Coordinates of C-alpha atoms in Angstrom, one line a residue:
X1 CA -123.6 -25.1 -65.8
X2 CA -126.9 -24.0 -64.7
X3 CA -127.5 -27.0 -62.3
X4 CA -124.1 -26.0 -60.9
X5 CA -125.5 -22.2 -60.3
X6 CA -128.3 -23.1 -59.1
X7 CA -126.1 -25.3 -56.1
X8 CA -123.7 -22.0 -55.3
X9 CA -127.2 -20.0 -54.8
X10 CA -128.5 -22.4 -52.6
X11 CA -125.3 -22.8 -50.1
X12 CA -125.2 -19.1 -49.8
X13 CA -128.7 -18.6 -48.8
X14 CA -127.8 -21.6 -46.4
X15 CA -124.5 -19.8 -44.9
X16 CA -126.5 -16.6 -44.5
X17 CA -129.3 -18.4 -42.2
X18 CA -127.0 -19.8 -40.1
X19 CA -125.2 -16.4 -39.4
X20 CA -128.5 -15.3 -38.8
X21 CA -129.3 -17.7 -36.3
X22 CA -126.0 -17.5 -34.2
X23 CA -126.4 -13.4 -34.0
X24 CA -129.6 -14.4 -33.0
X25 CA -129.2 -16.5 -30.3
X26 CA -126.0 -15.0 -28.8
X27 CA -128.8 -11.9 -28.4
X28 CA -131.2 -13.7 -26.6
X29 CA -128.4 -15.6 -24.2
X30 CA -127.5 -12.0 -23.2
X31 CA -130.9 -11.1 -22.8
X32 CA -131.4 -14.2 -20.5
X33 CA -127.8 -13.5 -18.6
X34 CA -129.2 -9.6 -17.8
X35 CA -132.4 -10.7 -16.9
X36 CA -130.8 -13.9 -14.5
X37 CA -128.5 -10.8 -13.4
X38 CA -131.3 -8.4 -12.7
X39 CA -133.3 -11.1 -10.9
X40 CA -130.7 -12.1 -8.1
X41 CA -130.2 -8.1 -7.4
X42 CA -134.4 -8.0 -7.0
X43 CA -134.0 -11.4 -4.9
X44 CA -131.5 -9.6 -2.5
X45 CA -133.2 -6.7 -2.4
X46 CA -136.5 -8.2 -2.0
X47 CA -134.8 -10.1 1.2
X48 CA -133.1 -7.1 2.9
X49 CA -136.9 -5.2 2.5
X50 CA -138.3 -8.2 4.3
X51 CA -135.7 -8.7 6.4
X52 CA -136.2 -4.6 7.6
X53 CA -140.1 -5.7 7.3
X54 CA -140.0 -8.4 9.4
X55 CA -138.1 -6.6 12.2
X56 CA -140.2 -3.7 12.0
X57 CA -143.3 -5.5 12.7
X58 CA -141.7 -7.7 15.3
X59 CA -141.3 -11.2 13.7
X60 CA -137.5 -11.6 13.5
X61 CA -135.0 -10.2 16.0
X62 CA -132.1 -8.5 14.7
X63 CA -128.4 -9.7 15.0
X64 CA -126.6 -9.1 18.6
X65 CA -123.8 -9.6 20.9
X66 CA -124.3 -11.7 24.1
X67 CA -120.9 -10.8 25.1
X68 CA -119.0 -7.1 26.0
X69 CA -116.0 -5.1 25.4
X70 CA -113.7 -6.5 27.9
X71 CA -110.3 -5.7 29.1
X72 CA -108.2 -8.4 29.9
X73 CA -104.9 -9.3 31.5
X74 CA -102.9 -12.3 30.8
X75 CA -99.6 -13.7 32.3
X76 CA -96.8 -13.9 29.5
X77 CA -97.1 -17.7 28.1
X78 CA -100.6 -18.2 29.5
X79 CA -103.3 -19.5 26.6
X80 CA -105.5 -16.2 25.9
X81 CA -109.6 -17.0 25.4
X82 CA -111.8 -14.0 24.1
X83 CA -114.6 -14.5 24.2
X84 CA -117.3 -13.5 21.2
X85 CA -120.9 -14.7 21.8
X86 CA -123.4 -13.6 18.7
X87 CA -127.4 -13.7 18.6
X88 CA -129.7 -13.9 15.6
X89 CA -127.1 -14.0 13.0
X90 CA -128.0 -16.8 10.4
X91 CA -126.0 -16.1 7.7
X92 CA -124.5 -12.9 8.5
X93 CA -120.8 -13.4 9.1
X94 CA -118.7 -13.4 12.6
X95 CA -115.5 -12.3 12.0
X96 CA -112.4 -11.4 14.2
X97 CA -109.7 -8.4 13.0
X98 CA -106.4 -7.3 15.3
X99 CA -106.3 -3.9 12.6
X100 CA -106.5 -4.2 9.3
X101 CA -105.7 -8.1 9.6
X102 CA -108.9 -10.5 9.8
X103 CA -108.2 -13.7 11.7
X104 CA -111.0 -15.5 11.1
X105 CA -114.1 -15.3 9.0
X106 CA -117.3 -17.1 9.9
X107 CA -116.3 -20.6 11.0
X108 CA -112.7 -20.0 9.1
X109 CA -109.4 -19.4 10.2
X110 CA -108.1 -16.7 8.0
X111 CA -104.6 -16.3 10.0
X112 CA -101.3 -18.4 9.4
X113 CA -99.9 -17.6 12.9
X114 CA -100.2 -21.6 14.5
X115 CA -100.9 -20.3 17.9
X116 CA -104.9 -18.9 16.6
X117 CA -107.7 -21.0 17.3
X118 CA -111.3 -20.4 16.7
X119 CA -113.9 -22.1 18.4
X120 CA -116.9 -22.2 17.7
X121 CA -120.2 -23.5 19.3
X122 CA -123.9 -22.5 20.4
X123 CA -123.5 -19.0 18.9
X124 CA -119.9 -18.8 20.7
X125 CA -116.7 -17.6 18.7
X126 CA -114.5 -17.3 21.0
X127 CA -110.6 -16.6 19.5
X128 CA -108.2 -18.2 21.5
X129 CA -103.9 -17.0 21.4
X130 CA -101.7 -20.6 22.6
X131 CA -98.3 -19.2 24.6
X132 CA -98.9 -15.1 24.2
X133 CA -96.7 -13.2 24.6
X134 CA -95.9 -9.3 25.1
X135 CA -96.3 -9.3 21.4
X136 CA -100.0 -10.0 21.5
X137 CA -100.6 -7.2 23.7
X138 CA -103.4 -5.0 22.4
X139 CA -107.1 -4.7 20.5
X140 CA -108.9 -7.4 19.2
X141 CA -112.6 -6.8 17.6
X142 CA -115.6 -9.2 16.7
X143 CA -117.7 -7.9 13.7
X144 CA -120.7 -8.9 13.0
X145 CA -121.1 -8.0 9.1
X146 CA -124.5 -6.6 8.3
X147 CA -124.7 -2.9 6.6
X148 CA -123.3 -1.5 9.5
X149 CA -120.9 -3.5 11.3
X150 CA -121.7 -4.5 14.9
X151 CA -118.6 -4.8 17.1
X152 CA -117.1 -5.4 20.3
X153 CA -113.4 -4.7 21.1
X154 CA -111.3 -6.4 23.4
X155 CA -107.9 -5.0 24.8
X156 CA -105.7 -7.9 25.5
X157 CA -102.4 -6.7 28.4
X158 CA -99.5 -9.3 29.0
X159 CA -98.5 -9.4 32.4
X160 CA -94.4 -9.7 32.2
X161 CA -92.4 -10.8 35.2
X162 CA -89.6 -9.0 36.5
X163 CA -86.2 -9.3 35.0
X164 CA -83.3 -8.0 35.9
X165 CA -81.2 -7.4 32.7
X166 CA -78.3 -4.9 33.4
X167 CA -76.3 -3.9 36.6
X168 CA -73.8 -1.3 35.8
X169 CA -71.2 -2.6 37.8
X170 CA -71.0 -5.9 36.4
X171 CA -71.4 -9.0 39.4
X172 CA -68.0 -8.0 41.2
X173 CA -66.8 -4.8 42.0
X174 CA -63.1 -3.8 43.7
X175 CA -62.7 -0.4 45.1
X176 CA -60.1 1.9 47.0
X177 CA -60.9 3.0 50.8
X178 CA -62.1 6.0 50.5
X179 CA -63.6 6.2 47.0
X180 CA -67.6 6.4 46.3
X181 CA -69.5 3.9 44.4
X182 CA -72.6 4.3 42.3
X183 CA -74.3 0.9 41.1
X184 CA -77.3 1.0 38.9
X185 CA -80.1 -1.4 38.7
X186 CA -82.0 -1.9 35.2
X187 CA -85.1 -4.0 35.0
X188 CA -88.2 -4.5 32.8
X189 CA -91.6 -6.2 33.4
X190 CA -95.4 -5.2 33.1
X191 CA -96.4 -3.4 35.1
X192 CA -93.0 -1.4 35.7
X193 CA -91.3 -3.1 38.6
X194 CA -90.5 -1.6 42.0
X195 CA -86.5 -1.9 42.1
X196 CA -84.9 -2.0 46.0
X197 CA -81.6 -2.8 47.4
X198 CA -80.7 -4.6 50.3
X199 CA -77.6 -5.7 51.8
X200 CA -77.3 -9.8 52.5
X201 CA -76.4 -10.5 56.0
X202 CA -76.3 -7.1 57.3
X203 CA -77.7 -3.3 57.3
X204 CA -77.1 -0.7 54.4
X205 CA -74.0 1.9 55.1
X206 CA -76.8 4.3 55.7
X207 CA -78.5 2.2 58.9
X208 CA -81.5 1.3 56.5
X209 CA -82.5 -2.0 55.9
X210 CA -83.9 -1.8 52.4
X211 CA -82.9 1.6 49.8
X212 CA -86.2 1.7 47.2
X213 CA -84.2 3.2 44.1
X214 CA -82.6 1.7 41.0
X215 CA -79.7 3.5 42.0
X216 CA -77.0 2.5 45.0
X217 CA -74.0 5.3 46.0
X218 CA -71.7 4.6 48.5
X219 CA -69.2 7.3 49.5
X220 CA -66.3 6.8 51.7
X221 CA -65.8 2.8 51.4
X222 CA -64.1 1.6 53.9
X223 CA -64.3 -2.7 55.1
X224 CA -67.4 -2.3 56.9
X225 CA -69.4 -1.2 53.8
X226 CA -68.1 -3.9 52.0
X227 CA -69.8 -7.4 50.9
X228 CA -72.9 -8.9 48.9
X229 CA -75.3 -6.3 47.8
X230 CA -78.6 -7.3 46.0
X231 CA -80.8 -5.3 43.4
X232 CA -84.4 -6.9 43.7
X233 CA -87.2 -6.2 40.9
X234 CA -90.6 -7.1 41.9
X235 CA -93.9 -6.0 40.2
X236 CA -96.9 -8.5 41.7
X237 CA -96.8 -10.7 38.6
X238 CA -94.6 -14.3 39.1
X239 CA -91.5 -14.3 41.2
X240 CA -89.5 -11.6 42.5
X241 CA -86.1 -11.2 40.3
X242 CA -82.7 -10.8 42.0
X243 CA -79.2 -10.6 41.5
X244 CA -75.9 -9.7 43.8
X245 CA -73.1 -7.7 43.3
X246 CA -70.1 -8.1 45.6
X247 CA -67.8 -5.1 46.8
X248 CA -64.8 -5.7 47.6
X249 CA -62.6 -3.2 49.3
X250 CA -59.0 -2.5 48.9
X251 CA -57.7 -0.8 51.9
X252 CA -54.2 -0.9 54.4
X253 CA -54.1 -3.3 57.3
X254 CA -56.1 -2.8 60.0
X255 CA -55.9 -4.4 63.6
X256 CA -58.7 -4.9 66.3
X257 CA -56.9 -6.1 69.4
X258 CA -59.0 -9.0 71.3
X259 CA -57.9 -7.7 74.4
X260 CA -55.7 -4.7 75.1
X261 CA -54.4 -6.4 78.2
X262 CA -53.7 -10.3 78.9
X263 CA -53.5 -11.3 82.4
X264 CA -51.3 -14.4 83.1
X265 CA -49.3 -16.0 85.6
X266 CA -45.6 -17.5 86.1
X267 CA -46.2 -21.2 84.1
X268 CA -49.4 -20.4 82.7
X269 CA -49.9 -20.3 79.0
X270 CA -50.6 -16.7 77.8
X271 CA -52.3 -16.2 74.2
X272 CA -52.2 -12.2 72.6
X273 CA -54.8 -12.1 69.9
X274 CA -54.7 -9.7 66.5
X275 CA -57.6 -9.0 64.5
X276 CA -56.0 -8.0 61.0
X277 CA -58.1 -7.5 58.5
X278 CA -56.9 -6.9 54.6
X279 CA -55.4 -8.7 51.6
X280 CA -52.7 -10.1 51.5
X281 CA -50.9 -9.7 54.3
X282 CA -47.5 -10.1 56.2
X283 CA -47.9 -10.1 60.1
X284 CA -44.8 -9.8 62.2
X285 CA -44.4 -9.7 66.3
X286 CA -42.5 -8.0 68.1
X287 CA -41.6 -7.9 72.4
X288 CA -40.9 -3.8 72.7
X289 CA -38.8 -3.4 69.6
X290 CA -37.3 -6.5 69.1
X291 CA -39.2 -9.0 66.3
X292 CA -40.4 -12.5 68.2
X293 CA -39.3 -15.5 66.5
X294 CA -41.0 -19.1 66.4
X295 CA -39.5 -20.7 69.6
X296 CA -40.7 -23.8 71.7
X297 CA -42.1 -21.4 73.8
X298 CA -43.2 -18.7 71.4
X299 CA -46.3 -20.2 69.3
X300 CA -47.0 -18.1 66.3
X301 CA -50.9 -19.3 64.6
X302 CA -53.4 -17.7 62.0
X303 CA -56.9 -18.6 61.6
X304 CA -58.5 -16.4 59.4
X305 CA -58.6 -12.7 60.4
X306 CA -57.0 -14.4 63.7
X307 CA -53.5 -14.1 64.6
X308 CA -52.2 -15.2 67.9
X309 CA -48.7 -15.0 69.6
X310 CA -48.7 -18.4 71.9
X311 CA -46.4 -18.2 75.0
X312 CA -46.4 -21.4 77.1
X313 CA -44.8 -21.7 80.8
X314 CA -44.8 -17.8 80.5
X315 CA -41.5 -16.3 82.8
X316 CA -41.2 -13.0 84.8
X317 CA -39.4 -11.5 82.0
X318 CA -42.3 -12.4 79.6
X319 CA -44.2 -9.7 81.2
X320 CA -44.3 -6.4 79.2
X321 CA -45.3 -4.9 76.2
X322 CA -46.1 -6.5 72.5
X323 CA -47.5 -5.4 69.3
X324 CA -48.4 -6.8 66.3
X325 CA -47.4 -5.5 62.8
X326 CA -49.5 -6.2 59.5
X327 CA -48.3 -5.1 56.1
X328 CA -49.6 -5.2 52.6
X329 CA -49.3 -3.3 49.0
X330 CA -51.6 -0.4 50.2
X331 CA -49.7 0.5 53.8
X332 CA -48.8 -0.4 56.8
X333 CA -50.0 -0.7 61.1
X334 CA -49.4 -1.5 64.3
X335 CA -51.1 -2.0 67.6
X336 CA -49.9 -2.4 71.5
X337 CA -50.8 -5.0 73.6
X338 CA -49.8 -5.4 77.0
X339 CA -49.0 -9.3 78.8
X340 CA -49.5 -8.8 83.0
X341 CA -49.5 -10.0 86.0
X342 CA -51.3 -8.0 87.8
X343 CA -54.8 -8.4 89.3
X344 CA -57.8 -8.4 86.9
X345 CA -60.7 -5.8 87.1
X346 CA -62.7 -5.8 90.7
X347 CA -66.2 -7.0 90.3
X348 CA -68.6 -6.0 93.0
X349 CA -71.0 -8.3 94.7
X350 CA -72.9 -6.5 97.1
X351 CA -76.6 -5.8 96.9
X352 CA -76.9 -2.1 96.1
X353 CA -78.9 -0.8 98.9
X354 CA -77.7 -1.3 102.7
X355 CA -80.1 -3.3 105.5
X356 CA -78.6 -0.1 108.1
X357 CA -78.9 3.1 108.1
X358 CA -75.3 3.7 108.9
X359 CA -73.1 1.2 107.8
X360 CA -72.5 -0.9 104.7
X361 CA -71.4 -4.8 104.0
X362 CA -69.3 -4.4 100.1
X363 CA -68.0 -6.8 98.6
X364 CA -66.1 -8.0 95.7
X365 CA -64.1 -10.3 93.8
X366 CA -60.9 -10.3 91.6
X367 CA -59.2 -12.5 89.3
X368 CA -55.7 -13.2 89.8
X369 CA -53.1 -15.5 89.1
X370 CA -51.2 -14.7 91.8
X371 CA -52.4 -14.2 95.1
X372 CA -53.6 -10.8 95.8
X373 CA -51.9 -8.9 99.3
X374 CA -53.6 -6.5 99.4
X375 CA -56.6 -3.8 98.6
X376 CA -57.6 0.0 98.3
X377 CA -61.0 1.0 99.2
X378 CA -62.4 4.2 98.2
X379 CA -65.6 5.2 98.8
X380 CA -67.2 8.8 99.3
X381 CA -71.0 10.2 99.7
X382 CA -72.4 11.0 96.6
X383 CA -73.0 15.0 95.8
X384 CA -76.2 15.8 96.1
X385 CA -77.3 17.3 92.2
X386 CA -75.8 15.2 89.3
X387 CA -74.3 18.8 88.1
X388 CA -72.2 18.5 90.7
X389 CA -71.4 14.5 90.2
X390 CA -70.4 15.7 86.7
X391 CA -68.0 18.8 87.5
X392 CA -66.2 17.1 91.0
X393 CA -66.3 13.2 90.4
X394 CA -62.9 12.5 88.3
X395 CA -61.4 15.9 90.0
X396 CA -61.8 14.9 93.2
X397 CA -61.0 11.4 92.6
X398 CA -57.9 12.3 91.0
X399 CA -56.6 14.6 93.5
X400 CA -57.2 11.8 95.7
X401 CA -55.3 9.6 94.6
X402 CA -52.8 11.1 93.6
X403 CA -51.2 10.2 97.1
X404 CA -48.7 7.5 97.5
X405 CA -48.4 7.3 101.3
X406 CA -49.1 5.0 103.6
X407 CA -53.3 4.4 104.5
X408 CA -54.4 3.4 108.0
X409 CA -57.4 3.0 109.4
X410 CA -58.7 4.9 112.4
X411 CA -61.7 4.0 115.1
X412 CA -63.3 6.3 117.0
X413 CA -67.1 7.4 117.3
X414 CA -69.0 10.1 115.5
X415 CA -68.8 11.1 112.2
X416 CA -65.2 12.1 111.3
X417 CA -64.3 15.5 110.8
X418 CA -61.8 15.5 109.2
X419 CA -63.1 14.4 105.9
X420 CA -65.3 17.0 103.9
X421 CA -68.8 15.2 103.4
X422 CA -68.3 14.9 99.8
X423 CA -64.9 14.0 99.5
X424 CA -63.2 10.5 99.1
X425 CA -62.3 8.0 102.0
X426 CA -59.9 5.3 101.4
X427 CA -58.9 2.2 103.4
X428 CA -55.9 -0.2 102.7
X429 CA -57.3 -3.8 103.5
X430 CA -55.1 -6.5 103.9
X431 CA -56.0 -9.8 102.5
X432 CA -56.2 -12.5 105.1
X433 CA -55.1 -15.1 104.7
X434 CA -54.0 -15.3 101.3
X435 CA -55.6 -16.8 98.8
X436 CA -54.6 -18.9 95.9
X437 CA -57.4 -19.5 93.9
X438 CA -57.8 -17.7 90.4
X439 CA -61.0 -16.0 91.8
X440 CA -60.3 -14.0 95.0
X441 CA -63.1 -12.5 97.1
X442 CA -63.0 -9.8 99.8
X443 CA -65.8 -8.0 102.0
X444 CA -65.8 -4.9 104.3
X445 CA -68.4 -2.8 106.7
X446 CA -68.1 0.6 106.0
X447 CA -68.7 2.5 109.2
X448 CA -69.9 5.9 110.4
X449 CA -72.5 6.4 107.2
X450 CA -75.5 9.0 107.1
X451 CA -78.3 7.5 107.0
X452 CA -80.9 7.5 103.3
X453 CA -77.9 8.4 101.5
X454 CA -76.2 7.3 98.5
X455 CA -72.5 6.5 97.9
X456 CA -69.9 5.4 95.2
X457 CA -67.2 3.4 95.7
X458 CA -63.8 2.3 93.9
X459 CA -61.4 -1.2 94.6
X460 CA -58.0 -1.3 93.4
X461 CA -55.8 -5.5 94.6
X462 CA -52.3 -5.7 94.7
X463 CA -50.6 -8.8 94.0
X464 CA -46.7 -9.5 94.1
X465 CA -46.5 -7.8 90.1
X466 CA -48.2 -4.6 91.0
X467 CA -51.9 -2.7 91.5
X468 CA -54.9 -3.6 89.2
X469 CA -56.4 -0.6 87.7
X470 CA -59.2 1.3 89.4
X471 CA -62.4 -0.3 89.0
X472 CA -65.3 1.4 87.6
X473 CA -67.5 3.1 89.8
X474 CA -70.0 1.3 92.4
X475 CA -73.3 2.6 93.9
X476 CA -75.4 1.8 96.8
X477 CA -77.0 3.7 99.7
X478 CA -78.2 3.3 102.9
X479 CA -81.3 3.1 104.4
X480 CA -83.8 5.6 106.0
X481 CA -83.8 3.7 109.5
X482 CA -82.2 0.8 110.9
X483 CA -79.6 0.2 113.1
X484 CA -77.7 3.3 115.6
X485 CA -74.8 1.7 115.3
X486 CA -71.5 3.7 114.3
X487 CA -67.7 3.3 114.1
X488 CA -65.4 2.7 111.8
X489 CA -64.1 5.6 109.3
X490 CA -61.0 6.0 107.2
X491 CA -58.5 8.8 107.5
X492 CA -55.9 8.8 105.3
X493 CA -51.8 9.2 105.8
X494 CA -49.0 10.4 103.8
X495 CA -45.5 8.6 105.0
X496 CA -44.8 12.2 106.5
X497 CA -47.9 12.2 109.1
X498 CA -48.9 10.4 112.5
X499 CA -52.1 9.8 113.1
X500 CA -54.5 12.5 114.9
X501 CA -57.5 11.0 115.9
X502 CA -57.7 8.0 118.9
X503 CA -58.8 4.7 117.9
X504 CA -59.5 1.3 119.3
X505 CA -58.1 -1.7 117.8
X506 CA -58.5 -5.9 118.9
X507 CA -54.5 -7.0 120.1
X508 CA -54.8 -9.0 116.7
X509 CA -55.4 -6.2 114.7
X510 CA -53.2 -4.3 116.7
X511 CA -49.8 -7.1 116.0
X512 CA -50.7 -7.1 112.6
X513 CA -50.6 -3.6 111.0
X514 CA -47.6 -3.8 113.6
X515 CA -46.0 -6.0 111.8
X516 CA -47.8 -5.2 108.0
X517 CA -45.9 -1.8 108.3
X518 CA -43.0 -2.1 110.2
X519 CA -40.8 -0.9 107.0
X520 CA -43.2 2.4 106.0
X521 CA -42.9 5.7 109.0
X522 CA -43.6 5.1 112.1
X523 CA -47.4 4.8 112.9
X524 CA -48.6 4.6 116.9
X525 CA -52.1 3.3 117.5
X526 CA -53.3 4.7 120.2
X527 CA -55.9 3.3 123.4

């Protein structure tokens, strides 16, 4: 029992050391772990203070940026480079934020987005953005990360192209004659685009060729402000955008005749030509009231906004008036045409200005089918003021002409009194011998003139279906000096009158007005 005593005393003295011990030692590995602890935050320290030493005595430079806040501009879906070049940074850390994200730190990519690169090389870390977009539009900043942060900030702009994403109108537009329009344009891009409109193929309504607004109105449509319209967007960066929108306008028939009058002949072919423009429409002809049929001789054809009435071996009775009727939903119209013939319009051919001083060589020709008989000359000295052009021309013409007697022509020297200086002369001028070409040309010397003086004349031709209409006014004058010769001058005769003044006449012109009016009053020519 005593040995067995002695055994428990000696196991717990044993079991007491060894608690002794572990206290002990955990103590000391404390100790050790503070001290360790203590020494790294003296080792830092002791760094930073040589670090500041250093620079302050100049042995080690401190921590810089080659490069500089930049702001830069990027097409949308270009590949962005920015560009971050560092000095003297050994272990100090380069790191790239957009906000509070960080995108990189030191030579690691901190960002997920796939399109973020870093590259780094010789001090260089430049961030580079794969396919931006508007979306990357904005600040980026390199930090270099000592105490106080050294940074440099670069603002990144996306350049969009132009697009056109909204026309209010939608691409096709139908509208009433007589209603307004507004159309407007919508487009986005950076920098804001410039929005015009144009018209393709032709003007604006307004006489412009280009309107700079987003907005289009139109008042009053009618079918010339109708067609292809197009909103343009263009702000410097990439191509222009465009699109069209086409106006379509609802409106009655309406006619443009070719020609108001159609000259023909007995056998020839006449064609009368409508212009109708509208939808959907019904086109009828009609000979005075009553509604022309398809014949063999009676052509009916439509080409487009082109409708023609076809007469072939045209007869007497074929002469006369047409018109052409065009129908739709929205209304209804007509137009006149007249099928003659009569002469054509007289074209002059005489140089303007006279070789004499007192006399004058006109000429002129005439289209006809049939062979002219006849002309009417007028001619008169021009007033001298253009007031008094104005206020007498058509009264005095008019008054003229309203005479339907018989003209003759009278010879005798000296200027003839008769006729006021200013007022119109006339001559009837029998065409000899007939002609029977289409094209029929006539000349005349025009007698008895003042000299450096300037005159007007008018020609009417007569063929077998009746006069041409007056032709428009001609002008030429005579010259300052030339030839003393003078003669001939026109009086005119109603059917009641005989002549008053002497003439003198060839025998063959004599036999021929002899004959040429035996059937009008009598007339004596005298020697």
């Amino acid at each position: 029992m005593k040995r067995d005593a002695s055994m428990k005393t000696y196991y717990f003295y044993q079991k007491c050391d060894t608690r002794r011990l572990m206290a002990w030692t955990s103590k000391k590995l404390i100790k050790i772990l503070e001290t360790f602890f203590y020494f790294n935050i003296w080792i830092t320290l002791l760094r930073i203070q040589t670090t500041c030493g250093l620079s302050q005595i100049g042995l080690r430079a401190d921590p810089s940026f080659a490069s500089r806040s930049e702001t830069l501009k990027f097409v949308d879906g270009e590949t962005i480079t920015l560009p971050c070049k560092v000095l003297n940074v050994d272990n100090f850390i380069v790191a790239w934020k957009r906000g509070i994200a960080i995108l990189s730190a030191g030579t690691v990519k901190v960002t997920p987005d796939p399109r973020v690169n870093l590259l780094v090389q010789n001090g260089e870390f430049s961030l580079q953005i794969e396919n931006a977009g508007p979306q990357d539009a904005g600040d980026y900043i390199c930090q270099i990360a000592t105490l106080e942060p050294l940074e440099i900030t670069h603002t990144v702009e996306i350049l969009v192209p132009p697009r056109i994403h909204h026309i209010s109108s939608g691409s096709h537009l139908q509208i009433k004659k007589g209603s307004a329009v507004k159309i407007e344009c919508a487009a986005s891009g950076n920098p804001t685009p410039n929005i015009t409109w144009s018209r393709k193929n032709n003007v604006l309504p307004s006489g412009d060729e280009v309107l700079r607004s987003s907005i289009l109105s139109i008042t009053d449509m009618d079918r010339h402000k109708g067609g292809v319209y197009v909103c343009k967007a263009e702000n410097g960066v990439g191509l222009p955008a465009s699109s069209q929108v086409v106006l379509h306008v609802l409106y009655p028939p309406e006619i443009v005749l070719e020609a108001p009058v159609v000259y023909s002949g007995e056998g020839e072919e006449a064609m009368l030509v409508c212009l109708v423009h509208g939808d959907n429409l019904q086109v009828i002809w009609f000979k005075d009231t009553m509604q022309i049929d398809t014949t063999e001789r009676h052509i009916m054809e439509n080409r487009g906004t082109r409708h023609t009435l076809i007469i072939r071996k045209v007869h007497p009775q074929d002469f006369g008036n047409y018109s052409c009727v065009a129908e739709n939903t929205l209304g209804k119209s007509r137009k006149t045409l007249q099928l003659t013939g009569r002469p054509g319009a007289v074209v002059f051919r005489s140089p303007t200005v006279s070789q004499f001083k007192d006399k004058y060589n006109i000429s002129w020709t005439v289209d006809s089918y049939a062979p002219v008989e006849e002309y009417k000359l007028f001619f008169r000295r021009l007033p001298d003021t253009q007031t008094d052009l104005d206020n007498r021309i058509e009264q005095s013409f008019e008054h003229h002409h309203q005479y339907t007697g018989v003209y003759h022509t009278s010879l005798h020297r000296g200027y003839n009194a008769h006729w006021p200086r200013n007022e119109w002369r006339d001559v009837v001028l029998p065409a000899v011998p007939l002609s029977h070409l289409y094209t029929q040309s006539m000349n005349y010397v025009i007698r008895g003139l003042d000299p450096d003086q300037h005159y007007e004349a008018r020609v009417q031709a007569r063929n077998k279906h009746g006069w041409s209409n007056i032709s428009d006014s001609f002008t030429f004058s005579t010259s300052s000096n030339g030839s003393e010769m003078r003669g001939l001058s026109v009086t005119f005769y109603s059917a009641a009158t005989l002549p008053t003044y002497y003439s003198t006449l060839t025998l063959f012109s004599f036999f021929y007005y002899l004959l040429n009016f035996h059937n009008e009053n009598f007339v004596s020519f005298f020697y």
